[in-house]
GROMACS .gro file of N, CA, C and O in nm:
model
  548
    1MET      N    1   7.965   0.749   8.041
    1MET     CA    2   8.054   0.853   7.996
    1MET      C    3   7.973   0.980   7.978
    1MET      O    4   7.862   0.979   7.929
    2CYS      N    5   8.028   1.091   8.018
    2CYS     CA    6   7.963   1.221   8.001
    2CYS      C    7   8.058   1.309   7.922
    2CYS      O    8   8.175   1.323   7.957
    3ILE      N    9   8.010   1.366   7.815
    3ILE     CA   10   8.091   1.454   7.731
    3ILE      C   11   8.048   1.597   7.758
    3ILE      O   12   7.932   1.631   7.738
    4ARG      N   13   8.138   1.680   7.807
    4ARG     CA   14   8.104   1.819   7.835
    4ARG      C   15   8.128   1.899   7.708
    4ARG      O   16   8.235   1.896   7.651
    5ILE      N   17   8.025   1.973   7.666
    5ILE     CA   18   8.033   2.055   7.547
    5ILE      C   19   7.993   2.196   7.588
    5ILE      O   20   7.877   2.231   7.581
    6GLU      N   21   8.086   2.271   7.640
    6GLU     CA   22   8.059   2.404   7.692
    6GLU      C   23   7.937   2.402   7.782
    6GLU      O   24   7.946   2.360   7.895
    7TRP      N   25   7.819   2.442   7.734
    7TRP     CA   26   7.701   2.448   7.819
    7TRP      C   27   7.607   2.331   7.793
    7TRP      O   28   7.494   2.334   7.833
    8VAL      N   29   7.655   2.230   7.727
    8VAL     CA   30   7.571   2.118   7.688
    8VAL      C   31   7.632   1.989   7.740
    8VAL      O   32   7.753   1.971   7.739
    9TYR      N   33   7.548   1.899   7.783
    9TYR     CA   34   7.592   1.766   7.819
    9TYR      C   35   7.521   1.665   7.731
    9TYR      O   36   7.401   1.674   7.711
   10VAL      N   37   7.597   1.573   7.676
   10VAL     CA   38   7.539   1.459   7.606
   10VAL      C   39   7.578   1.338   7.690
   10VAL      O   40   7.695   1.306   7.703
   11MET      N   41   7.480   1.279   7.753
   11MET     CA   42   7.506   1.163   7.838
   11MET      C   43   7.505   1.039   7.750
   11MET      O   44   7.409   1.013   7.679
   12LYS      N   45   7.613   0.963   7.755
   12LYS     CA   46   7.625   0.841   7.676
   12LYS      C   47   7.608   0.718   7.765
   12LYS      O   48   7.648   0.718   7.881
   13ASP      N   49   7.552   0.615   7.709
   13ASP     CA   50   7.535   0.487   7.778
   13ASP      C   51   7.465   0.505   7.913
   13ASP      O   52   7.508   0.454   8.015
   14VAL      N   53   7.355   0.579   7.910
   14VAL     CA   54   7.279   0.607   8.031
   14VAL      C   55   7.238   0.477   8.099
   14VAL      O   56   7.244   0.464   8.221
   15GLN      N   57   7.201   0.377   8.021
   15GLN     CA   58   7.151   0.253   8.078
   15GLN      C   59   7.256   0.183   8.164
   15GLN      O   60   7.222   0.122   8.265
   16GLN      N   61   7.384   0.193   8.130
   16GLN     CA   62   7.484   0.123   8.210
   16GLN      C   63   7.494   0.180   8.350
   16GLN      O   64   7.529   0.111   8.443
   17PHE      N   65   7.461   0.307   8.368
   17PHE     CA   66   7.464   0.368   8.500
   17PHE      C   67   7.336   0.341   8.578
   17PHE      O   68   7.336   0.342   8.699
   18ALA      N   69   7.226   0.321   8.508
   18ALA     CA   70   7.096   0.311   8.573
   18ALA      C   71   7.057   0.168   8.610
   18ALA      O   72   6.967   0.149   8.688
   19ILE      N   73   7.125   0.069   8.557
   19ILE     CA   74   7.081  -0.069   8.573
   19ILE      C   75   7.175  -0.144   8.666
   19ILE      O   76   7.295  -0.149   8.644
   20SER      N   77   7.117  -0.202   8.772
   20SER     CA   78   7.200  -0.282   8.862
   20SER      C   79   7.162  -0.430   8.859
   20SER      O   80   7.237  -0.513   8.905
   21ASP      N   81   7.044  -0.463   8.805
   21ASP     CA   82   7.007  -0.603   8.792
   21ASP      C   83   6.913  -0.623   8.674
   21ASP      O   84   6.866  -0.528   8.613
   22GLN      N   85   6.883  -0.749   8.644
   22GLN     CA   86   6.802  -0.782   8.526
   22GLN      C   87   6.661  -0.725   8.536
   22GLN      O   88   6.605  -0.679   8.438
   23ALA      N   89   6.601  -0.725   8.656
   23ALA     CA   90   6.465  -0.672   8.673
   23ALA      C   91   6.461  -0.523   8.640
   23ALA      O   92   6.368  -0.476   8.574
   24GLU      N   93   6.563  -0.449   8.684
   24GLU     CA   94   6.569  -0.306   8.652
   24GLU      C   95   6.588  -0.284   8.502
   24GLU      O   96   6.530  -0.193   8.444
   25ALA      N   97   6.669  -0.370   8.439
   25ALA     CA   98   6.691  -0.359   8.294
   25ALA      C   99   6.561  -0.380   8.219
   25ALA      O  100   6.529  -0.304   8.127
   26GLU      N  101   6.485  -0.481   8.258
   26GLU     CA  102   6.358  -0.509   8.191
   26GLU      C  103   6.258  -0.396   8.214
   26GLU      O  104   6.183  -0.360   8.123
   27GLU      N  105   6.257  -0.339   8.333
   27GLU     CA  106   6.167  -0.227   8.363
   27GLU      C  107   6.203  -0.105   8.280
   27GLU      O  108   6.116  -0.036   8.226
   28LEU      N  109   6.333  -0.078   8.266
   28LEU     CA  110   6.378   0.036   8.186
   28LEU      C  111   6.342   0.017   8.039
   28LEU      O  112   6.294   0.110   7.974
   29ILE      N  113   6.361  -0.103   7.986
   29ILE     CA  114   6.326  -0.131   7.847
   29ILE      C  115   6.176  -0.116   7.827
   29ILE      O  116   6.131  -0.058   7.728
   30SER      N  117   6.097  -0.165   7.921
   30SER     CA  118   5.951  -0.152   7.912
   30SER      C  119   5.907  -0.005   7.915
   30SER      O  120   5.821   0.037   7.836
   31LEU      N  121   5.967   0.073   8.002
   31LEU     CA  122   5.936   0.216   8.009
   31LEU      C  123   5.975   0.287   7.880
   31LEU      O  124   5.899   0.368   7.827
   32HIS      N  125   6.089   0.252   7.828
   32HIS     CA  126   6.138   0.310   7.703
   32HIS      C  127   6.041   0.282   7.589
   32HIS      O  128   6.006   0.370   7.510
   33LYS      N  129   5.994   0.157   7.579
   33LYS     CA  130   5.898   0.120   7.475
   33LYS      C  131   5.765   0.193   7.493
   33LYS      O  132   5.702   0.233   7.395
   34ALA      N  133   5.724   0.212   7.617
   34ALA     CA  134   5.599   0.283   7.644
   34ALA      C  135   5.607   0.429   7.599
   34ALA      O  136   5.512   0.483   7.541
   35ILE      N  137   5.721   0.492   7.622
   35ILE     CA  138   5.739   0.631   7.577
   35ILE      C  139   5.736   0.637   7.425
   35ILE      O  140   5.670   0.724   7.367
   36ALA      N  141   5.805   0.545   7.359
   36ALA     CA  142   5.807   0.542   7.212
   36ALA      C  143   5.666   0.520   7.158
   36ALA      O  144   5.625   0.586   7.061
   37THR      N  145   5.589   0.431   7.219
   37THR     CA  146   5.451   0.405   7.176
   37THR      C  147   5.364   0.528   7.194
   37THR      O  148   5.285   0.563   7.106
   38THR      N  149   5.379   0.596   7.306
   38THR     CA  150   5.301   0.718   7.332
   38THR      C  151   5.329   0.824   7.228
   38THR      O  152   5.238   0.887   7.173
   39ILE      N  153   5.457   0.844   7.195
   39ILE     CA  154   5.493   0.944   7.094
   39ILE      C  155   5.442   0.902   6.958
   39ILE      O  156   5.384   0.983   6.885
   40ALA      N  157   5.462   0.775   6.921
   40ALA     CA  158   5.417   0.726   6.790
   40ALA      C  159   5.266   0.739   6.776
   40ALA      O  160   5.216   0.776   6.669
   41ASP      N  161   5.193   0.711   6.883
   41ASP     CA  162   5.046   0.722   6.879
   41ASP      C  163   5.000   0.867   6.873
   41ASP      O  164   4.893   0.897   6.821
   42SER      N  165   5.080   0.958   6.927
   42SER     CA  166   5.045   1.101   6.928
   42SER      C  167   5.074   1.170   6.796
   42SER      O  168   5.010   1.269   6.762
   43LEU      N  169   5.173   1.118   6.724
   43LEU     CA  170   5.216   1.179   6.598
   43LEU      C  171   5.215   1.074   6.488
   43LEU      O  172   5.291   0.979   6.494
   44ASP      N  173   5.133   1.093   6.386
   44ASP     CA  174   5.134   0.998   6.275
   44ASP      C  175   5.204   1.054   6.151
   44ASP      O  176   5.222   0.983   6.053
   45VAL      N  177   5.243   1.181   6.156
   45VAL     CA  178   5.317   1.243   6.046
   45VAL      C  179   5.442   1.310   6.102
   45VAL      O  180   5.447   1.343   6.221
   46PRO      N  181   5.543   1.332   6.019
   46PRO     CA  182   5.665   1.399   6.067
   46PRO      C  183   5.635   1.544   6.108
   46PRO      O  184   5.592   1.624   6.025
   47GLU      N  185   5.653   1.572   6.235
   47GLU     CA  186   5.630   1.707   6.285
   47GLU      C  187   5.677   1.718   6.429
   47GLU      O  188   5.711   1.618   6.491
   48ASP      N  189   5.677   1.841   6.479
   48ASP     CA  190   5.695   1.869   6.621
   48ASP      C  191   5.559   1.909   6.672
   48ASP      O  192   5.490   1.989   6.608
   49ARG      N  193   5.519   1.856   6.788
   49ARG     CA  194   5.387   1.890   6.840
   49ARG      C  195   5.393   1.903   6.992
   49ARG      O  196   5.441   1.812   7.059
   50PRO      N  197   5.341   2.014   7.044
   50PRO     CA  198   5.332   2.027   7.190
   50PRO      C  199   5.241   1.919   7.247
   50PRO      O  200   5.143   1.879   7.184
   51SER      N  201   5.273   1.873   7.365
   51SER     CA  202   5.188   1.776   7.433
   51SER      C  203   5.093   1.851   7.526
   51SER      O  204   5.095   1.973   7.534
   52ALA      N  205   5.012   1.775   7.598
   52ALA     CA  206   4.921   1.836   7.695
   52ALA      C  207   4.997   1.887   7.818
   52ALA      O  208   4.945   1.968   7.893
   53VAL      N  209   5.120   1.844   7.834
   53VAL     CA  210   5.203   1.889   7.946
   53VAL      C  211   5.276   2.017   7.904
   53VAL      O  212   5.342   2.018   7.799
   54PRO      N  213   5.266   2.124   7.981
   54PRO     CA  214   5.335   2.248   7.944
   54PRO      C  215   5.486   2.226   7.925
   54PRO      O  216   5.549   2.152   8.001
   55ASP      N  217   5.540   2.285   7.820
   55ASP     CA  218   5.683   2.281   7.787
   55ASP      C  219   5.735   2.144   7.746
   55ASP      O  220   5.855   2.122   7.740
   56LEU      N  221   5.645   2.051   7.715
   56LEU     CA  222   5.685   1.920   7.665
   56LEU      C  223   5.639   1.906   7.521
   56LEU      O  224   5.521   1.922   7.490
   57LEU      N  225   5.735   1.877   7.432
   57LEU     CA  226   5.710   1.868   7.288
   57LEU      C  227   5.752   1.729   7.241
   57LEU      O  228   5.854   1.677   7.285
   58PHE      N  229   5.672   1.668   7.154
   58PHE     CA  230   5.708   1.541   7.091
   58PHE      C  231   5.753   1.569   6.947
   58PHE      O  232   5.704   1.662   6.884
   59PHE      N  233   5.845   1.485   6.895
   59PHE     CA  234   5.884   1.498   6.754
   59PHE      C  235   5.890   1.362   6.689
   59PHE      O  236   5.913   1.260   6.753
   60ARG      N  237   5.869   1.364   6.556
   60ARG     CA  238   5.874   1.243   6.473
   60ARG      C  239   5.931   1.281   6.338
   60ARG      O  240   5.891   1.381   6.278
   61ARG      N  241   6.025   1.201   6.286
   61ARG     CA  242   6.081   1.218   6.153
   61ARG      C  243   6.087   1.082   6.085
   61ARG      O  244   6.123   0.983   6.148
   62HIS      N  245   6.056   1.079   5.954
   62HIS     CA  246   6.052   0.953   5.879
   62HIS      C  247   6.176   0.930   5.793
   62HIS      O  248   6.185   0.826   5.727
   63ALA      N  249   6.268   1.025   5.790
   63ALA     CA  250   6.387   1.010   5.706
   63ALA      C  251   6.499   1.097   5.763
   63ALA      O  252   6.473   1.193   5.835
   64PRO      N  253   6.623   1.062   5.732
   64PRO     CA  254   6.733   1.151   5.772
   64PRO      C  255   6.713   1.290   5.711
   64PRO      O  256   6.650   1.305   5.607
   65THR      N  257   6.766   1.390   5.780
   65THR     CA  258   6.753   1.529   5.734
   65THR      C  259   6.890   1.591   5.719
   65THR      O  260   6.989   1.544   5.774
   66ASP      N  261   6.895   1.699   5.643
   66ASP     CA  262   7.016   1.779   5.635
   66ASP      C  263   7.029   1.860   5.763
   66ASP      O  264   6.929   1.888   5.830
   67PRO      N  265   7.150   1.903   5.798
   67PRO     CA  266   7.166   1.988   5.916
   67PRO      C  267   7.085   2.117   5.898
   67PRO      O  268   7.081   2.175   5.791
   68ALA      N  269   7.019   2.158   6.005
   68ALA     CA  270   6.941   2.281   6.006
   68ALA      C  271   6.983   2.364   6.126
   68ALA      O  272   6.987   2.314   6.239
   69PHE      N  273   7.016   2.491   6.101
   69PHE     CA  274   7.058   2.579   6.209
   69PHE      C  275   6.939   2.608   6.300
   69PHE      O  276   6.827   2.629   6.254
   70CYS      N  277   6.964   2.610   6.430
   70CYS     CA  278   6.859   2.643   6.525
   70CYS      C  279   6.922   2.698   6.652
   70CYS      O  280   7.043   2.689   6.672
   71LEU      N  281   6.840   2.755   6.735
   71LEU     CA  282   6.881   2.798   6.867
   71LEU      C  283   6.816   2.701   6.965
   71LEU      O  284   6.694   2.697   6.978
   72ILE      N  285   6.898   2.620   7.029
   72ILE     CA  286   6.846   2.520   7.122
   72ILE      C  287   6.826   2.587   7.257
   72ILE      O  288   6.921   2.632   7.321
   73ALA      N  289   6.701   2.596   7.300
   73ALA     CA  290   6.667   2.658   7.427
   73ALA      C  291   6.709   2.565   7.541
   73ALA      O  292   6.729   2.446   7.520
   74PRO      N  293   6.720   2.618   7.662
   74PRO     CA  294   6.750   2.530   7.775
   74PRO      C  295   6.647   2.416   7.780
   74PRO      O  296   6.526   2.441   7.787
   75SER      N  297   6.696   2.294   7.772
   75SER     CA  298   6.605   2.181   7.759
   75SER      C  299   6.677   2.049   7.778
   75SER      O  300   6.800   2.043   7.781
   76ILE      N  301   6.595   1.946   7.789
   76ILE     CA  302   6.642   1.807   7.786
   76ILE      C  303   6.580   1.746   7.661
   76ILE      O  304   6.460   1.758   7.640
   77VAL      N  305   6.663   1.683   7.578
   77VAL     CA  306   6.614   1.618   7.456
   77VAL      C  307   6.642   1.469   7.469
   77VAL      O  308   6.755   1.428   7.490
   78LEU      N  309   6.536   1.391   7.456
   78LEU     CA  310   6.545   1.246   7.467
   78LEU      C  311   6.497   1.185   7.337
   78LEU      O  312   6.384   1.207   7.295
   79VAL      N  313   6.585   1.110   7.271
   79VAL     CA  314   6.548   1.036   7.149
   79VAL      C  315   6.518   0.894   7.193
   79VAL      O  316   6.604   0.827   7.251
   80VAL      N  317   6.396   0.847   7.168
   80VAL     CA  318   6.358   0.712   7.210
   80VAL      C  319   6.367   0.610   7.097
   80VAL      O  320   6.358   0.490   7.120
   81GLN      N  321   6.383   0.659   6.974
   81GLN     CA  322   6.399   0.572   6.858
   81GLN      C  323   6.469   0.653   6.751
   81GLN      O  324   6.434   0.768   6.726
   82GLY      N  325   6.571   0.595   6.686
   82GLY     CA  326   6.645   0.666   6.584
   82GLY      C  327   6.767   0.736   6.643
   82GLY      O  328   6.805   0.712   6.757
   83VAL      N  329   6.827   0.823   6.563
   83VAL     CA  330   6.947   0.896   6.606
   83VAL      C  331   6.940   1.039   6.555
   83VAL      O  332   6.907   1.062   6.438
   84LYS      N  333   6.971   1.136   6.642
   84LYS     CA  334   6.986   1.276   6.603
   84LYS      C  335   7.130   1.316   6.625
   84LYS      O  336   7.203   1.254   6.703
   85ARG      N  337   7.171   1.421   6.558
   85ARG     CA  338   7.308   1.473   6.570
   85ARG      C  339   7.303   1.623   6.591
   85ARG      O  340   7.228   1.693   6.523
   86MET      N  341   7.385   1.671   6.683
   86MET     CA  342   7.402   1.814   6.704
   86MET      C  343   7.541   1.851   6.655
   86MET      O  344   7.639   1.782   6.686
   87LEU      N  345   7.548   1.958   6.578
   87LEU     CA  346   7.674   2.007   6.525
   87LEU      C  347   7.705   2.143   6.585
   87LEU      O  348   7.625   2.236   6.576
   88ILE      N  349   7.821   2.152   6.650
   88ILE     CA  350   7.869   2.279   6.704
   88ILE      C  351   8.006   2.299   6.644
   88ILE      O  352   8.101   2.228   6.677
   89GLY      N  353   8.016   2.396   6.553
   89GLY     CA  354   8.142   2.414   6.481
   89GLY      C  355   8.173   2.288   6.402
   89GLY      O  356   8.090   2.235   6.331
   90ALA      N  357   8.295   2.236   6.419
   90ALA     CA  358   8.336   2.115   6.348
   90ALA      C  359   8.306   1.988   6.426
   90ALA      O  360   8.333   1.878   6.378
   91ASP      N  361   8.251   2.002   6.546
   91ASP     CA  362   8.225   1.887   6.631
   91ASP      C  363   8.082   1.835   6.613
   91ASP      O  364   7.988   1.913   6.606
   92ALA      N  365   8.068   1.703   6.610
   92ALA     CA  366   7.936   1.639   6.596
   92ALA      C  367   7.911   1.550   6.718
   92ALA      O  368   8.000   1.477   6.762
   93TYR      N  369   7.789   1.558   6.771
   93TYR     CA  370   7.751   1.482   6.889
   93TYR      C  371   7.619   1.410   6.860
   93TYR      O  372   7.517   1.474   6.838
   94ASP      N  373   7.624   1.277   6.857
   94ASP     CA  374   7.504   1.198   6.832
   94ASP      C  375   7.434   1.169   6.964
   94ASP      O  376   7.499   1.147   7.067
   95TYR      N  377   7.301   1.169   6.960
   95TYR     CA  378   7.224   1.123   7.075
   95TYR      C  379   7.112   1.034   7.024
   95TYR      O  380   7.056   1.054   6.919
   96ASP      N  381   7.086   0.929   7.101
   96ASP     CA  382   7.001   0.818   7.059
   96ASP      C  383   6.934   0.759   7.182
   96ASP      O  384   6.942   0.820   7.290
   97PRO      N  385   6.869   0.643   7.173
   97PRO     CA  386   6.802   0.588   7.291
   97PRO      C  387   6.894   0.559   7.410
   97PRO      O  388   6.848   0.549   7.522
   98GLY      N  389   7.023   0.550   7.387
   98GLY     CA  390   7.117   0.526   7.497
   98GLY      C  391   7.180   0.652   7.551
   98GLY      O  392   7.273   0.645   7.632
   99SER      N  393   7.134   0.768   7.508
   99SER     CA  394   7.193   0.894   7.552
   99SER      C  395   7.087   1.003   7.547
   99SER      O  396   6.978   0.983   7.494
  100PHE      N  397   7.120   1.119   7.604
  100PHE     CA  398   7.030   1.233   7.594
  100PHE      C  399   7.111   1.360   7.593
  100PHE      O  400   7.229   1.362   7.624
  101LEU      N  401   7.045   1.468   7.556
  101LEU     CA  402   7.109   1.599   7.547
  101LEU      C  403   7.045   1.690   7.652
  101LEU      O  404   6.923   1.689   7.669
  102ILE      N  405   7.127   1.765   7.722
  102ILE     CA  406   7.075   1.866   7.814
  102ILE      C  407   7.157   1.993   7.796
  102ILE      O  408   7.279   1.988   7.784
  103THR      N  409   7.089   2.106   7.787
  103THR     CA  410   7.155   2.234   7.776
  103THR      C  411   7.090   2.333   7.872
  103THR      O  412   6.969   2.328   7.893
  104SER      N  413   7.171   2.419   7.930
  104SER     CA  414   7.120   2.515   8.028
  104SER      C  415   7.119   2.658   7.976
  104SER      O  416   7.079   2.749   8.049
  105LEU      N  417   7.162   2.679   7.853
  105LEU     CA  418   7.162   2.811   7.791
  105LEU      C  419   7.109   2.802   7.649
  105LEU      O  420   7.112   2.695   7.588
  106ASP      N  421   7.063   2.913   7.593
  106ASP     CA  422   7.031   2.915   7.450
  106ASP      C  423   7.160   2.885   7.374
  106ASP      O  424   7.261   2.952   7.394
  107LEU      N  425   7.156   2.785   7.291
  107LEU     CA  426   7.277   2.738   7.225
  107LEU      C  427   7.259   2.739   7.073
  107LEU      O  428   7.174   2.667   7.021
  108PRO      N  429   7.337   2.821   7.002
  108PRO     CA  430   7.329   2.816   6.855
  108PRO      C  431   7.401   2.690   6.805
  108PRO      O  432   7.515   2.664   6.841
  109ALA      N  433   7.331   2.611   6.727
  109ALA     CA  434   7.387   2.486   6.676
  109ALA      C  435   7.310   2.445   6.552
  109ALA      O  436   7.212   2.509   6.514
  110SER      N  437   7.354   2.338   6.491
  110SER     CA  438   7.278   2.276   6.383
  110SER      C  439   7.242   2.136   6.430
  110SER      O  440   7.320   2.071   6.499
  111THR      N  441   7.122   2.092   6.394
  111THR     CA  442   7.081   1.957   6.429
  111THR      C  443   7.031   1.885   6.304
  111THR      O  444   6.988   1.950   6.208
  112GLN      N  445   7.039   1.755   6.309
  112GLN     CA  446   6.988   1.674   6.198
  112GLN      C  447   6.950   1.537   6.249
  112GLN      O  448   7.002   1.490   6.350
  113VAL      N  449   6.858   1.475   6.180
  113VAL     CA  450   6.823   1.336   6.205
  113VAL      C  451   6.914   1.253   6.116
  113VAL      O  452   6.924   1.278   5.996
  114VAL      N  453   6.983   1.155   6.176
  114VAL     CA  454   7.075   1.072   6.097
  114VAL      C  455   7.025   0.930   6.078
  114VAL      O  456   7.073   0.860   5.990
  115GLN      N  457   6.929   0.888   6.161
  115GLN     CA  458   6.873   0.753   6.144
  115GLN      C  459   6.722   0.758   6.165
  115GLN      O  460   6.675   0.786   6.276
  116ALA      N  461   6.648   0.732   6.058
  116ALA     CA  462   6.502   0.730   6.062
  116ALA      C  463   6.450   0.672   5.931
  116ALA      O  464   6.514   0.688   5.827
  117SER      N  465   6.334   0.609   5.939
  117SER     CA  466   6.267   0.559   5.818
  117SER      C  467   6.117   0.561   5.845
  117SER      O  468   6.073   0.582   5.958
  118THR      N  469   6.039   0.535   5.741
  118THR     CA  470   5.894   0.529   5.760
  118THR      C  471   5.857   0.418   5.856
  118THR      O  472   5.770   0.434   5.942
  119ASP      N  473   5.923   0.302   5.843
  119ASP     CA  474   5.895   0.188   5.930
  119ASP      C  475   5.948   0.207   6.072
  119ASP      O  476   5.890   0.157   6.169
  120THR      N  477   6.061   0.276   6.084
  120THR     CA  478   6.123   0.300   6.215
  120THR      C  479   6.158   0.448   6.225
  120THR      O  480   6.273   0.488   6.206
  121PRO      N  481   6.059   0.532   6.253
  121PRO     CA  482   6.084   0.676   6.257
  121PRO      C  483   6.170   0.717   6.376
  121PRO      O  484   6.180   0.645   6.475
  122CYS      N  485   6.231   0.833   6.363
  122CYS     CA  486   6.301   0.894   6.475
  122CYS      C  487   6.194   0.957   6.563
  122CYS      O  488   6.116   1.041   6.517
  123LEU      N  489   6.189   0.915   6.689
  123LEU     CA  490   6.088   0.963   6.783
  123LEU      C  491   6.158   1.018   6.906
  123LEU      O  492   6.258   0.962   6.952
  124GLY      N  493   6.104   1.126   6.960
  124GLY     CA  494   6.164   1.178   7.082
  124GLY      C  495   6.081   1.287   7.145
  124GLY      O  496   5.970   1.318   7.099
  125LEU      N  497   6.137   1.342   7.251
  125LEU     CA  498   6.069   1.449   7.321
  125LEU      C  499   6.169   1.555   7.363
  125LEU      O  500   6.289   1.528   7.376
  126VAL      N  501   6.117   1.675   7.380
  126VAL     CA  502   6.194   1.788   7.429
  126VAL      C  503   6.120   1.845   7.549
  126VAL      O  504   6.001   1.877   7.539
  127LEU      N  505   6.188   1.855   7.661
  127LEU     CA  506   6.132   1.919   7.779
  127LEU      C  507   6.207   2.050   7.799
  127LEU      O  508   6.326   2.050   7.831
  128LYS      N  509   6.138   2.161   7.776
  128LYS     CA  510   6.200   2.293   7.793
  128LYS      C  511   6.213   2.321   7.942
  128LYS      O  512   6.122   2.295   8.020
  129LEU      N  513   6.328   2.374   7.981
  129LEU     CA  514   6.358   2.401   8.121
  129LEU      C  515   6.333   2.547   8.153
  129LEU      O  516   6.376   2.636   8.079
  130ASP      N  517   6.265   2.572   8.263
  130ASP     CA  518   6.244   2.708   8.312
  130ASP      C  519   6.356   2.736   8.413
  130ASP      O  520   6.352   2.687   8.526
  131LEU      N  521   6.455   2.813   8.371
  131LEU     CA  522   6.572   2.835   8.455
  131LEU      C  523   6.539   2.912   8.583
  131LEU      O  524   6.608   2.899   8.683
  132HIS      N  525   6.434   2.993   8.579
  132HIS     CA  526   6.394   3.064   8.701
  132HIS      C  527   6.347   2.966   8.808
  132HIS      O  528   6.379   2.980   8.925
  133ILE      N  529   6.269   2.868   8.767
  133ILE     CA  530   6.223   2.765   8.862
  133ILE      C  531   6.339   2.682   8.911
  133ILE      O  532   6.350   2.652   9.030
  134ILE      N  533   6.429   2.644   8.822
  134ILE     CA  534   6.544   2.564   8.861
  134ILE      C  535   6.631   2.640   8.959
  134ILE      O  536   6.681   2.585   9.058
  135ALA      N  537   6.648   2.770   8.939
  135ALA     CA  538   6.730   2.852   9.029
  135ALA      C  539   6.670   2.857   9.169
  135ALA      O  540   6.743   2.871   9.269
  136GLU      N  541   6.539   2.844   9.178
  136GLU     CA  542   6.472   2.849   9.309
  136GLU      C  543   6.491   2.719   9.388
  136GLU      O  544   6.470   2.718   9.509
  137LEU      N  545   6.527   2.611   9.319
  137LEU     CA  546   6.540   2.482   9.388
  137LEU      C  547   6.658   2.475   9.478
  137LEU      O  548   6.752   2.503   9.495
   0.00000   0.00000   0.00000
């Protein structure tokens, strides 16, 4: 299922579209765990931190947060553990390991972590998109 939110897409149940057999399912789960391990090993405290890859940021949170207003730059946001929520007006859109967020414009919104703990932190990554490069493709 794909939910269109003006300039934002939240893809739901990504795995159901990507998996055609058990071997692919196991490979996807293994890859997912590897990404979560990489982020967890890179961040031992709650923070946002740029990675060695340009425009790639990792994040970690140990507890749910209150909504915080932000301007979401054109990007892809992937939560590999936990749940985040984006609020646009009265509408709320959750994204988690089974979904992702993609936006192609600067988007004013509020975001919050809704599921996280010290033992099971919310982990994810943000890949900022360079729209000039994308336009050239």
